[in-house]
Backbone as a printed PyTorch tensor [residue, N CA C, xyz], in Angstrom:
tensor([[[-108.5980,  -43.0120,   25.2530],
         [-108.3290,  -43.1670,   23.8380],
         [-107.6240,  -41.9250,   23.2650]],

        [[-107.9930,  -40.7530,   23.7410],
         [-107.3720,  -39.5160,   23.2690],
         [-105.9010,  -39.4490,   23.6620]],

        [[-105.5520,  -39.9810,   24.8300],
         [-104.1660,  -39.9920,   25.2880],
         [-103.3260,  -40.8850,   24.3800]],

        [[-103.8550,  -42.0350,   24.0420],
         [-103.1400,  -42.9550,   23.1480],
         [-102.9460,  -42.3000,   21.7800]],

        [[-103.9850,  -41.6770,   21.2450],
         [-103.9040,  -40.9980,   19.9470],
         [-102.8670,  -39.8730,   20.0080]],

        [[-102.8150,  -39.1250,   21.1130],
         [-101.8350,  -38.0590,   21.2830],
         [-100.4070,  -38.6190,   21.1730]],

        [[-100.1330,  -39.7170,   21.8890],
         [ -98.7920,  -40.2940,   21.8700],
         [ -98.4450,  -40.8930,   20.5060]],

        [[ -99.4270,  -41.4640,   19.8450],
         [ -99.1840,  -41.9820,   18.4870],
         [ -98.8510,  -40.8310,   17.5460]],

        [[ -99.5950,  -39.7490,   17.6110],
         [ -99.3320,  -38.5820,   16.7630],
         [ -97.9810,  -37.9430,   17.0950]],

        [[ -97.6680,  -37.8650,   18.3810],
         [ -96.3800,  -37.3160,   18.8000],
         [ -95.2390,  -38.1940,   18.2670]],

        [[ -95.3860,  -39.4920,   18.4320],
         [ -94.3940,  -40.4580,   17.9380],
         [ -94.1940,  -40.2830,   16.4270]],

        [[ -95.2960,  -40.2740,   15.6810],
         [ -95.2180,  -40.1070,   14.2200],
         [ -94.5770,  -38.7780,   13.8440]],

        [[ -94.9440,  -37.7210,   14.5350],
         [ -94.4030,  -36.3950,   14.2230],
         [ -92.9040,  -36.3310,   14.4760]],

        [[ -92.4630,  -36.8410,   15.6130],
         [ -91.0400,  -36.7940,   15.9630],
         [ -90.2160,  -37.5950,   14.9510]],

        [[ -90.6260,  -38.8340,   14.7010],
         [ -89.7900,  -39.6920,   13.8600],
         [ -89.9260,  -39.3840,   12.3730]],

        [[ -91.0570,  -38.8920,   11.9200],
         [ -91.1520,  -38.4840,   10.5110],
         [ -90.3440,  -37.2080,   10.2760]],

        [[ -90.3280,  -36.3100,   11.2540],
         [ -89.4850,  -35.1150,   11.1440],
         [ -88.0120,  -35.4920,   11.1330]],

        [[ -87.6250,  -36.3770,   12.0340],
         [ -86.2400,  -36.8450,   12.0730],
         [ -85.8410,  -37.4920,   10.7480]],

        [[ -86.7320,  -38.2840,   10.1870],
         [ -86.4500,  -38.9210,    8.9050],
         [ -86.3080,  -37.8800,    7.7910]],

        [[ -87.1730,  -36.8980,    7.7440],
         [ -87.0990,  -35.8660,    6.7130],
         [ -85.8170,  -35.0370,    6.8280]],

        [[ -85.4200,  -34.7380,    8.0470],
         [ -84.2150,  -33.9310,    8.2670],
         [ -82.9580,  -34.6680,    7.8310]],

        [[ -82.9340,  -35.9780,    8.0060],
         [ -81.7020,  -36.7440,    7.7830],
         [ -81.6810,  -37.5750,    6.5090]],

        [[ -82.7740,  -37.6880,    5.7870],
         [ -82.8480,  -38.6870,    4.7180],
         [ -81.8890,  -38.4790,    3.5510]],

        [[ -81.5160,  -37.2960,    3.2180],
         [ -80.6400,  -37.0820,    2.0590],
         [ -79.1590,  -37.1600,    2.3680]],

        [[ -78.7840,  -37.0880,    3.6230],
         [ -77.3590,  -36.9930,    3.8980],
         [ -76.8640,  -37.8850,    5.0320]],

        [[ -77.6280,  -38.0410,    6.0880],
         [ -77.0990,  -38.6250,    7.3160],
         [ -76.7060,  -40.0970,    7.1840]],

        [[ -77.5860,  -40.9380,    6.6860],
         [ -77.2940,  -42.3650,    6.6760],
         [ -76.2080,  -42.7370,    5.6670]],

        [[ -76.1450,  -42.0460,    4.5470],
         [ -75.0850,  -42.3300,    3.5750],
         [ -73.7040,  -42.0290,    4.1400]],

        [[ -73.5390,  -40.8590,    4.6870],
         [ -72.2330,  -40.4950,    5.2540],
         [ -71.9380,  -41.3420,    6.4900]],

        [[ -72.9550,  -41.6500,    7.2700],
         [ -72.7590,  -42.4670,    8.4690],
         [ -72.3260,  -43.8830,    8.0970]],

        [[ -72.9790,  -44.4820,    7.1070],
         [ -72.5920,  -45.8360,    6.6720],
         [ -71.1490,  -45.8330,    6.1810]],

        [[ -70.7780,  -44.8120,    5.4140],
         [ -69.4040,  -44.7390,    4.9040],
         [ -68.4020,  -44.5260,    6.0280]],

        [[ -68.7060,  -43.6060,    6.9480],
         [ -67.7730,  -43.3300,    8.0420],
         [ -67.6730,  -44.4850,    9.0300]],

        [[ -68.7880,  -45.1370,    9.3350],
         [ -68.7220,  -46.2950,   10.2370],
         [ -67.8930,  -47.3930,    9.6120]],

        [[ -68.1580,  -47.6800,    8.3440],
         [ -67.3880,  -48.7250,    7.6680],
         [ -65.9030,  -48.3810,    7.6790]],

        [[ -65.5860,  -47.1480,    7.3220],
         [ -64.1770,  -46.7430,    7.2620],
         [ -63.5420,  -46.6240,    8.6400]],

        [[ -64.3060,  -46.2180,    9.6450],
         [ -63.7160,  -46.1070,   10.9860],
         [ -63.2820,  -47.4740,   11.4980]],

        [[ -63.9550,  -48.5070,   11.0820],
         [ -63.6080,  -49.8540,   11.5180],
         [ -62.6120,  -50.5080,   10.5620]],

        [[ -62.7750,  -50.2820,    9.2600],
         [ -62.0390,  -51.1040,    8.2970],
         [ -61.0700,  -50.3690,    7.3780]],

        [[ -61.0840,  -49.0550,    7.3380],
         [ -60.1910,  -48.3380,    6.4240],
         [ -58.7330,  -48.7290,    6.6740]],

        [[ -58.2530,  -48.5310,    7.8990],
         [ -56.8500,  -48.8290,    8.1940],
         [ -56.5740,  -50.3220,    8.2330]],

        [[ -57.5850,  -51.1030,    8.5470],
         [ -57.4220,  -52.5600,    8.5110],
         [ -57.0040,  -52.9980,    7.1020]],

        [[ -57.7360,  -52.5320,    6.0960],
         [ -57.4240,  -52.9300,    4.7200],
         [ -56.1690,  -52.2390,    4.1880]],

        [[ -55.9870,  -50.9720,    4.5020],
         [ -54.7890,  -50.2650,    4.0340],
         [ -53.5340,  -50.9110,    4.6220]],

        [[ -53.5450,  -51.1500,    5.9270],
         [ -52.3920,  -51.7980,    6.5530],
         [ -52.1610,  -53.2010,    6.0020]],

        [[ -53.2310,  -53.9270,    5.7640],
         [ -53.1080,  -55.2570,    5.1700],
         [ -52.4700,  -55.1610,    3.7890]],

        [[ -52.8670,  -54.1690,    3.0090],
         [ -52.2780,  -53.9920,    1.6750],
         [ -50.7890,  -53.6830,    1.7700]],

        [[ -50.3990,  -52.8640,    2.7510],
         [ -48.9770,  -52.5310,    2.9060],
         [ -48.1240,  -53.7390,    3.2770]],

        [[ -48.7340,  -54.7720,    3.8620],
         [ -47.9650,  -55.9880,    4.1590],
         [ -47.7270,  -56.8210,    2.9070]],

        [[ -48.3480,  -56.4260,    1.8070],
         [ -48.2490,  -57.1960,    0.5670],
         [ -47.3570,  -56.5480,   -0.4920]],

        [[ -46.8230,  -55.3660,   -0.1990],
         [ -45.9790,  -54.6600,   -1.1740],
         [ -44.6810,  -54.2190,   -0.5060]],

        [[ -43.7380,  -53.7980,   -1.3340],
         [ -42.4690,  -53.2910,   -0.8090],
         [ -42.6560,  -51.9720,   -0.0870]],

        [[ -41.6360,  -51.5800,    0.6510],
         [ -41.7340,  -50.4000,    1.5170],
         [ -41.4920,  -49.0820,    0.7920]],

        [[ -40.7350,  -49.1060,   -0.3000],
         [ -40.4020,  -47.8580,   -0.9910],
         [ -40.8070,  -47.9410,   -2.4580]],

        [[ -40.9320,  -46.7740,   -3.0540],
         [ -41.2830,  -46.7120,   -4.4720],
         [ -40.0650,  -47.1110,   -5.2940]],

        [[ -40.1380,  -47.8760,   -6.3060],
         [ -41.2980,  -48.4480,   -6.9940],
         [ -41.7430,  -49.7930,   -6.4520]],

        [[ -41.1240,  -50.2650,   -5.3630],
         [ -41.4980,  -51.5700,   -4.8040],
         [ -42.9350,  -51.6000,   -4.3000]],

        [[ -43.5150,  -50.4350,   -4.0220],
         [ -44.9100,  -50.4050,   -3.5860],
         [ -45.8600,  -50.8040,   -4.7090]],

        [[ -45.3720,  -50.8560,   -5.9250],
         [ -46.2080,  -51.2530,   -7.0600],
         [ -46.1500,  -52.7550,   -7.3280]],

        [[ -45.2850,  -53.4610,   -6.6250],
         [ -45.0590,  -54.8700,   -6.9220],
         [ -45.4290,  -55.7120,   -5.6990]],

        [[ -46.3830,  -56.6330,   -5.8640],
         [ -46.7010,  -57.5290,   -4.7480],
         [ -45.4930,  -58.3840,   -4.3620]],

        [[ -45.2880,  -58.5530,   -3.0740],
         [ -44.1570,  -59.3250,   -2.5600],
         [ -44.5580,  -60.7880,   -2.3630]],

        [[ -43.5850,  -61.5890,   -1.9440],
         [ -43.8790,  -62.9890,   -1.6300],
         [ -44.9680,  -63.0770,   -0.5610]],

        [[ -44.9600,  -62.1330,    0.3600],
         [ -45.9790,  -62.0960,    1.4050],
         [ -47.3800,  -61.9890,    0.8060]],

        [[ -47.5200,  -61.2270,   -0.2570],
         [ -48.8200,  -61.1000,   -0.9150],
         [ -49.2760,  -62.4410,   -1.4680]],

        [[ -48.3540,  -63.1620,   -2.0860],
         [ -48.7010,  -64.4640,   -2.6540],
         [ -49.1060,  -65.4480,   -1.5690]],

        [[ -48.3930,  -65.4330,   -0.4520],
         [ -48.7240,  -66.3390,    0.6470],
         [ -50.0610,  -65.9570,    1.2650]],

        [[ -50.2770,  -64.6560,    1.5020],
         [ -51.5160,  -64.2150,    2.1330],
         [ -52.7310,  -64.4540,    1.2470]],

        [[ -52.5860,  -64.2250,   -0.0500],
         [ -53.7370,  -64.3050,   -0.9400],
         [ -53.9530,  -65.7180,   -1.4680]],

        [[ -52.9010,  -66.3700,   -1.9050],
         [ -53.0500,  -67.6950,   -2.5020],
         [ -52.9230,  -68.8210,   -1.4860]],

        [[ -52.2670,  -68.5540,   -0.3940],
         [ -52.0450,  -69.5820,    0.6140],
         [ -50.6710,  -70.2040,    0.4560]],

        [[ -50.1610,  -70.6670,    1.5600],
         [ -48.8020,  -71.2120,    1.5690],
         [ -48.6950,  -72.4880,    0.7420]],

        [[ -49.7510,  -73.3090,    0.7230],
         [ -49.7020,  -74.5710,   -0.0280],
         [ -49.5080,  -74.3260,   -1.5170]],

        [[ -50.2590,  -73.3910,   -2.0570],
         [ -50.1220,  -73.0890,   -3.4820],
         [ -48.7690,  -72.4600,   -3.7740]],

        [[ -48.3360,  -71.5590,   -2.9070],
         [ -47.0370,  -70.9140,   -3.0920],
         [ -45.9170,  -71.9580,   -3.0430]],

        [[ -46.0770,  -72.9570,   -2.1990],
         [ -45.0890,  -74.0300,   -2.0900],
         [ -45.0080,  -74.8520,   -3.3810]],

        [[ -46.1490,  -75.0120,   -4.0580],
         [ -46.1660,  -75.7540,   -5.3240],
         [ -45.2440,  -75.1260,   -6.3690]],

        [[ -45.0000,  -73.8430,   -6.2310],
         [ -44.1280,  -73.1270,   -7.1720],
         [ -42.7850,  -72.7940,   -6.5200]],

        [[ -42.3520,  -73.6580,   -5.6070],
         [ -41.0480,  -73.5620,   -4.9420],
         [ -40.8390,  -72.2320,   -4.2260]],

        [[ -41.8930,  -71.6700,   -3.6810],
         [ -41.8440,  -70.4020,   -2.9410],
         [ -41.2030,  -69.2870,   -3.7700]],

        [[ -41.4760,  -69.2880,   -5.0590],
         [ -40.9200,  -68.2800,   -5.9560],
         [ -42.0480,  -67.6240,   -6.7400]],

        [[ -42.2230,  -66.3320,   -6.5070],
         [ -43.2610,  -65.6010,   -7.2370],
         [ -42.9810,  -65.5870,   -8.7270]],

        [[ -41.7100,  -65.6620,   -9.1200],
         [ -41.3450,  -65.6530,  -10.5360],
         [ -41.8790,  -66.8890,  -11.2600]],

        [[ -42.0650,  -67.9840,  -10.5620],
         [ -42.5330,  -69.2170,  -11.1970],
         [ -44.0550,  -69.3230,  -11.2620]],

        [[ -44.7360,  -68.4530,  -10.5610],
         [ -46.2040,  -68.5050,  -10.5470],
         [ -46.7440,  -67.9660,  -11.8650]],

        [[ -47.6830,  -68.6900,  -12.4880],
         [ -48.2420,  -68.2280,  -13.7580],
         [ -49.0030,  -66.9030,  -13.6130]],

        [[ -48.9110,  -66.0970,  -14.6670],
         [ -49.6110,  -64.8080,  -14.6580],
         [ -51.1090,  -65.0330,  -14.5430]],

        [[ -51.6220,  -65.9250,  -15.3630],
         [ -53.0590,  -66.2090,  -15.3110],
         [ -53.2750,  -67.5490,  -14.6550]],

        [[ -54.0210,  -67.6550,  -13.6310],
         [ -54.8010,  -66.6100,  -12.9910],
         [ -54.1190,  -66.0190,  -11.7620]],

        [[ -53.0330,  -66.6600,  -11.2840],
         [ -52.5500,  -66.3710,   -9.9390],
         [ -51.9390,  -64.9820,   -9.7630]],

        [[ -51.0820,  -64.5510,  -10.6590],
         [ -50.4890,  -63.2150,  -10.4860],
         [ -51.5550,  -62.1300,  -10.6150]],

        [[ -52.5140,  -62.3510,  -11.4900],
         [ -53.6120,  -61.3880,  -11.6370],
         [ -54.4260,  -61.3290,  -10.3530]],

        [[ -54.7050,  -62.4920,   -9.7780],
         [ -55.4580,  -62.5420,   -8.5180],
         [ -54.7110,  -61.7960,   -7.4110]],

        [[ -53.4120,  -62.0220,   -7.3160],
         [ -52.6110,  -61.3720,   -6.2680],
         [ -52.5680,  -59.8650,   -6.4820]],

        [[ -52.3620,  -59.4340,   -7.7280],
         [ -52.3270,  -58.0020,   -8.0210],
         [ -53.6700,  -57.3520,   -7.6740]],

        [[ -54.7610,  -57.9480,   -8.1540],
         [ -56.0840,  -57.3870,   -7.8730],
         [ -56.4000,  -57.4050,   -6.3790]],

        [[ -56.0680,  -58.5000,   -5.7050],
         [ -56.3250,  -58.5860,   -4.2660],
         [ -55.5550,  -57.5520,   -3.4750]],

        [[ -54.3060,  -57.3390,   -3.8710],
         [ -53.4670,  -56.3630,   -3.1700],
         [ -53.9870,  -54.9470,   -3.3670]],

        [[ -54.2430,  -54.5560,   -4.6000],
         [ -54.6380,  -53.1770,   -4.8560],
         [ -56.0970,  -52.8960,   -4.5650]],

        [[ -56.8930,  -53.9480,   -4.4670],
         [ -58.2660,  -53.7760,   -3.9970],
         [ -58.2660,  -53.2310,   -2.5770]],

        [[ -57.3290,  -53.7070,   -1.7620],
         [ -57.2570,  -53.2450,   -0.3720],
         [ -56.8150,  -51.7860,   -0.2640]],

        [[ -56.1060,  -51.2850,   -1.2450],
         [ -55.7420,  -49.8670,   -1.2680],
         [ -56.8820,  -49.0070,   -1.8090]],

        [[ -57.5000,  -49.4350,   -2.8760],
         [ -58.4220,  -48.5870,   -3.6390],
         [ -59.8270,  -48.5380,   -3.0570]],

        [[ -60.4100,  -49.6910,   -2.7580],
         [ -61.8130,  -49.7040,   -2.3420],
         [ -62.0940,  -48.9120,   -1.0640]],

        [[ -61.2660,  -49.0030,   -0.0160],
         [ -61.5710,  -48.1890,    1.1750],
         [ -61.5610,  -46.6850,    0.8900]],

        [[ -60.6600,  -46.2430,    0.0340],
         [ -60.5910,  -44.8170,   -0.3040],
         [ -61.8570,  -44.4020,   -1.0570]],

        [[ -62.2920,  -45.2260,   -2.0070],
         [ -63.5030,  -44.9010,   -2.7690],
         [ -64.7390,  -44.8500,   -1.8770]],

        [[ -64.8250,  -45.7740,   -0.9180],
         [ -65.9590,  -45.7390,    0.0300],
         [ -65.8970,  -44.4650,    0.8660]],

        [[ -64.7280,  -44.1310,    1.3680],
         [ -64.5760,  -42.9550,    2.2330],
         [ -65.0070,  -41.6740,    1.5220]],

        [[ -64.5630,  -41.4740,    0.2970],
         [ -64.8850,  -40.2370,   -0.4130],
         [ -66.2230,  -40.2960,   -1.1460]],

        [[ -66.8270,  -41.4850,   -1.2040],
         [ -68.1320,  -41.6090,   -1.8500],
         [ -68.0480,  -41.4880,   -3.3550]],

        [[ -67.0960,  -42.1750,   -3.9670],
         [ -66.9320,  -42.1390,   -5.4180],
         [ -67.2030,  -43.5300,   -5.9810]],

        [[ -68.0920,  -43.5960,   -6.9700],
         [ -68.5400,  -44.8850,   -7.5360],
         [ -69.0150,  -45.7980,   -6.4020]],

        [[ -69.7310,  -45.2310,   -5.4770],
         [ -70.0250,  -45.8730,   -4.2030],
         [ -70.7860,  -47.1790,   -4.3410]],

        [[ -71.8300,  -47.1910,   -5.1460],
         [ -72.6260,  -48.4220,   -5.2600],
         [ -71.8050,  -49.5450,   -5.8920]],

        [[ -71.1030,  -49.2470,   -6.9570],
         [ -70.2390,  -50.2540,   -7.5830],
         [ -69.1510,  -50.6950,   -6.6070]],

        [[ -68.5520,  -49.7480,   -5.9120],
         [ -67.4920,  -50.0610,   -4.9570],
         [ -68.0150,  -50.9430,   -3.8280]],

        [[ -69.2070,  -50.6660,   -3.3340],
         [ -69.7880,  -51.4840,   -2.2720],
         [ -70.0400,  -52.9140,   -2.7480]],

        [[ -70.5270,  -53.0650,   -3.9740],
         [ -70.7060,  -54.4120,   -4.5440],
         [ -69.3550,  -55.1100,   -4.6410]],

        [[ -68.3550,  -54.4110,   -5.1610],
         [ -67.0180,  -54.9850,   -5.2840],
         [ -66.4530,  -55.3540,   -3.9140]],

        [[ -66.7130,  -54.5180,   -2.9200],
         [ -66.1990,  -54.7870,   -1.5690],
         [ -66.8640,  -56.0240,   -0.9670]],

        [[ -68.1590,  -56.1770,   -1.1730],
         [ -68.8360,  -57.3750,   -0.6690],
         [ -68.2660,  -58.6160,   -1.3510]],

        [[ -68.0500,  -58.5400,   -2.6480],
         [ -67.4280,  -59.6580,   -3.3640],
         [ -66.0350,  -59.9230,   -2.7980]],

        [[ -65.2740,  -58.8650,   -2.5550],
         [ -63.9290,  -59.0030,   -1.9910],
         [ -63.9810,  -59.6780,   -0.6190]],

        [[ -64.9280,  -59.2810,    0.2180],
         [ -65.0750,  -59.8890,    1.5440],
         [ -65.4290,  -61.3700,    1.4040]],

        [[ -66.2810,  -61.6890,    0.4410],
         [ -66.6280,  -63.0920,    0.1880],
         [ -65.3780,  -63.8790,   -0.2130]],

        [[ -64.5790,  -63.3330,   -1.1310],
         [ -63.3550,  -64.0110,   -1.5750],
         [ -62.3660,  -64.1210,   -0.4150]],

        [[ -62.2150,  -63.0620,    0.3470],
         [ -61.3330,  -63.0680,    1.5120],
         [ -61.7380,  -64.1720,    2.4940]],

        [[ -63.0120,  -64.3030,    2.7220],
         [ -63.5250,  -65.3330,    3.6180],
         [ -63.2520,  -66.7190,    3.0520]],

        [[ -63.5070,  -66.8950,    1.7760],
         [ -63.2530,  -68.1810,    1.1140],
         [ -61.7750,  -68.5660,    1.2320]],

        [[ -60.8890,  -67.6210,    0.9770],
         [ -59.4420,  -67.8880,    1.0680],
         [ -59.0470,  -68.2150,    2.5090]],

        [[ -59.5770,  -67.4750,    3.4630],
         [ -59.2570,  -67.7510,    4.8690],
         [ -59.6560,  -69.1780,    5.2510]],

        [[ -60.8110,  -69.6080,    4.7880],
         [ -61.3110,  -70.9320,    5.1580],
         [ -60.5860,  -72.0350,    4.3850]],

        [[ -60.4370,  -71.8610,    3.0760],
         [ -59.8830,  -72.9540,    2.2640],
         [ -58.3670,  -72.9850,    2.2120]],

        [[ -57.7120,  -71.8290,    2.2080],
         [ -56.2610,  -71.8000,    2.0440],
         [ -55.4920,  -71.6180,    3.3440]],

        [[ -56.1070,  -70.9320,    4.2960],
         [ -55.3900,  -70.6700,    5.5460],
         [ -55.8460,  -71.5780,    6.6820]],

        [[ -56.8460,  -72.4060,    6.4190],
         [ -57.2600,  -73.4140,    7.3760],
         [ -57.6870,  -72.8890,    8.7290]],

        [[ -58.4640,  -71.8100,    8.7430],
         [ -58.9310,  -71.2970,   10.0310],
         [ -59.8240,  -72.3310,   10.7020]],

        [[ -59.8400,  -72.3070,   12.0120],
         [ -60.6020,  -73.3150,   12.7490],
         [ -62.0830,  -72.9450,   12.8300]],

        [[ -62.8680,  -73.9030,   13.2880],
         [ -64.3160,  -73.7410,   13.3560],
         [ -64.7010,  -72.5910,   14.2730]],

        [[ -63.9840,  -72.4250,   15.3790],
         [ -64.2890,  -71.3360,   16.3160],
         [ -64.0980,  -69.9720,   15.6380]],

        [[ -63.0580,  -69.8470,   14.8270],
         [ -62.8060,  -68.5920,   14.1260],
         [ -63.8810,  -68.3370,   13.0720]],

        [[ -64.3010,  -69.3870,   12.3930],
         [ -65.3520,  -69.2410,   11.3790],
         [ -66.6650,  -68.8630,   12.0400]],

        [[ -67.0300,  -69.5720,   13.1020],
         [ -68.2720,  -69.2830,   13.8090],
         [ -69.4900,  -69.6800,   13.0020]],

        [[ -70.6370,  -69.3350,   13.5250],
         [ -71.9090,  -69.6080,   12.8610],
         [ -72.8140,  -68.4070,   13.0450]],

        [[ -73.6930,  -68.2320,   12.0960],
         [ -74.7080,  -67.1890,   12.2340],
         [ -75.7750,  -67.7140,   13.1930]],

        [[ -76.2430,  -66.8790,   14.0630],
         [ -77.2610,  -67.1950,   15.0670],
         [ -76.7810,  -68.1820,   16.1270]],

        [[ -75.4780,  -68.2030,   16.3770],
         [ -75.0030,  -69.0010,   17.4990],
         [ -74.9100,  -68.1100,   18.7300]],

        [[ -74.4650,  -68.6530,   19.8390],
         [ -74.4010,  -67.8710,   21.0770],
         [ -73.1050,  -67.0850,   21.2080]],

        [[ -72.1760,  -67.3030,   20.2820],
         [ -70.9040,  -66.5830,   20.3110],
         [ -71.0660,  -65.3460,   19.4440]],

        [[ -70.8200,  -64.1980,   20.0120],
         [ -71.1170,  -62.9390,   19.3240],
         [ -69.9320,  -62.3370,   18.5790]],

        [[ -68.7700,  -62.9480,   18.6460],
         [ -67.6110,  -62.2690,   18.0810],
         [ -66.6970,  -63.1860,   17.2610]],

        [[ -67.2830,  -64.1350,   16.5510],
         [ -66.4230,  -64.9540,   15.7040],
         [ -65.8470,  -64.0620,   14.6050]],

        [[ -64.5920,  -64.3060,   14.2800],
         [ -63.8790,  -63.4020,   13.3790],
         [ -64.4010,  -63.4300,   11.9560]],

        [[ -65.0310,  -64.5010,   11.5650],
         [ -65.4770,  -64.5560,   10.1760],
         [ -66.9790,  -64.3300,   10.0570]],

        [[ -67.8000,  -65.2360,   10.5680],
         [ -69.2330,  -65.0870,   10.3070],
         [ -69.8180,  -63.8350,   10.9340]],

        [[ -69.4880,  -63.5490,   12.1760],
         [ -70.0870,  -62.3930,   12.8430],
         [ -69.4910,  -61.0740,   12.3540]],

        [[ -68.1850,  -60.9680,   12.3690],
         [ -67.5630,  -59.7050,   11.9860],
         [ -67.8310,  -59.3620,   10.5240]],

        [[ -67.6870,  -60.3270,    9.6530],
         [ -67.8420,  -60.0120,    8.2260],
         [ -69.2950,  -59.7820,    7.8380]],

        [[ -70.2010,  -60.3610,    8.5840],
         [ -71.6050,  -60.0430,    8.3760],
         [ -71.8550,  -58.5800,    8.7300]],

        [[ -71.2660,  -58.1290,    9.8390],
         [ -71.4020,  -56.7190,   10.2150],
         [ -70.6850,  -55.8050,    9.2250]],

        [[ -69.5760,  -56.2510,    8.6630],
         [ -68.8780,  -55.4440,    7.6600],
         [ -69.7770,  -55.1830,    6.4580]],

        [[ -70.5850,  -56.1750,    6.0890],
         [ -71.3680,  -56.0370,    4.8570],
         [ -72.6040,  -55.1540,    5.0230]],

        [[ -73.0820,  -54.9760,    6.2510],
         [ -74.3160,  -54.1990,    6.4020],
         [ -74.2140,  -52.7690,    5.8840]],

        [[ -73.2000,  -51.9780,    6.2900],
         [ -73.1400,  -50.6270,    5.7270],
         [ -72.9540,  -50.6410,    4.2080]],

        [[ -72.2830,  -51.6630,    3.7000],
         [ -72.1100,  -51.7630,    2.2450],
         [ -73.4400,  -52.0420,    1.5590]],

        [[ -74.2590,  -52.8900,    2.1580],
         [ -75.5950,  -53.1420,    1.6020],
         [ -76.4280,  -51.8660,    1.6070]],

        [[ -76.3330,  -51.1000,    2.6750],
         [ -77.0540,  -49.8280,    2.7190],
         [ -76.6030,  -48.9310,    1.5620]],

        [[ -75.2950,  -48.8460,    1.3480],
         [ -74.7700,  -47.9840,    0.2900],
         [ -75.2060,  -48.4620,   -1.0920]],

        [[ -75.3110,  -49.7550,   -1.2780],
         [ -75.7860,  -50.2830,   -2.5570],
         [ -77.2370,  -49.8830,   -2.7810]],

        [[ -78.0560,  -50.0500,   -1.7630],
         [ -79.4960,  -49.8180,   -1.9170],
         [ -79.8850,  -48.3470,   -1.8930]],

        [[ -79.2110,  -47.5350,   -1.0840],
         [ -79.6220,  -46.1450,   -0.9100],
         [ -78.6230,  -45.1230,   -1.4220]],

        [[ -77.4020,  -45.5600,   -1.7070],
         [ -76.3890,  -44.6390,   -2.1960],
         [ -75.6640,  -43.9180,   -1.0780]],

        [[ -74.6730,  -43.1100,   -1.4580],
         [ -73.8020,  -42.4750,   -0.4730],
         [ -74.3600,  -41.1960,    0.1340]],

        [[ -75.4460,  -40.6730,   -0.3970],
         [ -76.0130,  -39.4320,    0.1140],
         [ -75.3780,  -38.2030,   -0.5320]],

        [[ -75.8560,  -37.0380,   -0.1220],
         [ -75.4260,  -35.7870,   -0.7510],
         [ -74.0160,  -35.3690,   -0.3520]],

        [[ -73.4890,  -35.9170,    0.7320],
         [ -72.1310,  -35.5820,    1.1550],
         [ -71.1500,  -36.5970,    0.5710]],

        [[ -71.0890,  -36.6260,   -0.7650],
         [ -70.2380,  -37.5940,   -1.4550],
         [ -69.8060,  -37.0210,   -2.8010]],

        [[ -68.7220,  -37.5560,   -3.3180],
         [ -68.2890,  -37.1450,   -4.6590],
         [ -69.2750,  -37.6030,   -5.7180]],

        [[ -69.9320,  -38.7310,   -5.5080],
         [ -70.9590,  -39.1760,   -6.4590],
         [ -72.0200,  -38.0980,   -6.6350]],

        [[ -72.4890,  -37.5300,   -5.5310],
         [ -73.5270,  -36.5040,   -5.6030],
         [ -72.9930,  -35.2430,   -6.2860]],

        [[ -71.8040,  -34.8180,   -5.8880],
         [ -71.2120,  -33.6020,   -6.4660],
         [ -71.0090,  -33.7650,   -7.9700]],

        [[ -70.4250,  -34.8850,   -8.3780],
         [ -70.2010,  -35.1110,   -9.8120],
         [ -71.5130,  -35.2550,  -10.5640]],

        [[ -72.5020,  -35.8540,   -9.8960],
         [ -73.8250,  -35.9440,  -10.5110],
         [ -74.4320,  -34.5750,  -10.7660]],

        [[ -74.2420,  -33.6570,   -9.8450],
         [ -74.7470,  -32.2970,  -10.0250],
         [ -73.9830,  -31.5720,  -11.1450]],

        [[ -72.6630,  -31.7680,  -11.1560],
         [ -71.8270,  -31.0940,  -12.1710],
         [ -72.1900,  -31.5900,  -13.5690]],

        [[ -72.3380,  -32.8790,  -13.7170],
         [ -72.5800,  -33.4570,  -15.0390],
         [ -74.0640,  -33.6490,  -15.3570]],

        [[ -74.9310,  -33.1870,  -14.4470],
         [ -76.3490,  -33.1070,  -14.7330],
         [ -77.1170,  -34.4060,  -14.6930]],

        [[ -76.6480,  -35.4170,  -14.0300],
         [ -77.4630,  -36.6240,  -13.9360],
         [ -78.1020,  -36.7750,  -12.5630]],

        [[ -78.0800,  -35.7360,  -11.7600],
         [ -78.8080,  -35.6920,  -10.4790],
         [ -79.8350,  -34.5690,  -10.5730]],

        [[ -81.0700,  -34.8740,  -10.2160],
         [ -82.1330,  -33.8640,  -10.2770],
         [ -82.1800,  -33.0020,   -9.0280]],

        [[ -81.8180,  -33.5790,   -7.8790],
         [ -81.9490,  -32.8110,   -6.6220],
         [ -80.6620,  -32.1270,   -6.2620]]])
C-alpha cells in the first residue's frame, strides 16, 4: 500500500508542478502557434487568390473571390459579372470573407482580441464549411462523418481539429505571451 501511495504522490507532484509552471503561458501560445502553423498560410494564400496582385487591386475582391465565396451558380445568375452583383448582401459577404482570411490569422498569431477573434474564426469556419457543401458541391467522402473510420476527411475531421485550439483560446485566453496580456497590463485591466 505504501508503494502505491508513493507513486500516486509522485504522479500528483510531477503533474501539478508541470501545470503550475506552464499554466499562465504555455497552452495559450501553443494553441495559437499550432493553429497558425497549420492554417496561417492556408488562409493568407487563400485570401491572395481573391484579390488583385498589386496595390490598389489588393483592396478589391476579384471575380475569383465571388466564385470561391458565393459559388459559380450564383455568380452565373449575374452573368459572371461582379459589377452586376448587388452590394447587399453579396458584395458585403465577399468583402468580409476575403478580408477575414487576411485579418483573423494575424490576430490569432499576435494574440490580439484573441477570444473575439477565435469566436469569429469558428463562425468563419462554419460558414466556409456551409459554402463548400452547398455551393461547391463537395462529395460525401470529402465531407466525411464524425466518429467514422476515415481519419482524414477534409471537412468534418480537419475542421473539427481546426476548431479545438480556437475553443481553448475562447475558454482560457491567449496567455501572458500575447498582445492582449500586454495591453491589459498597460491599460490596467489585468491584475496579474
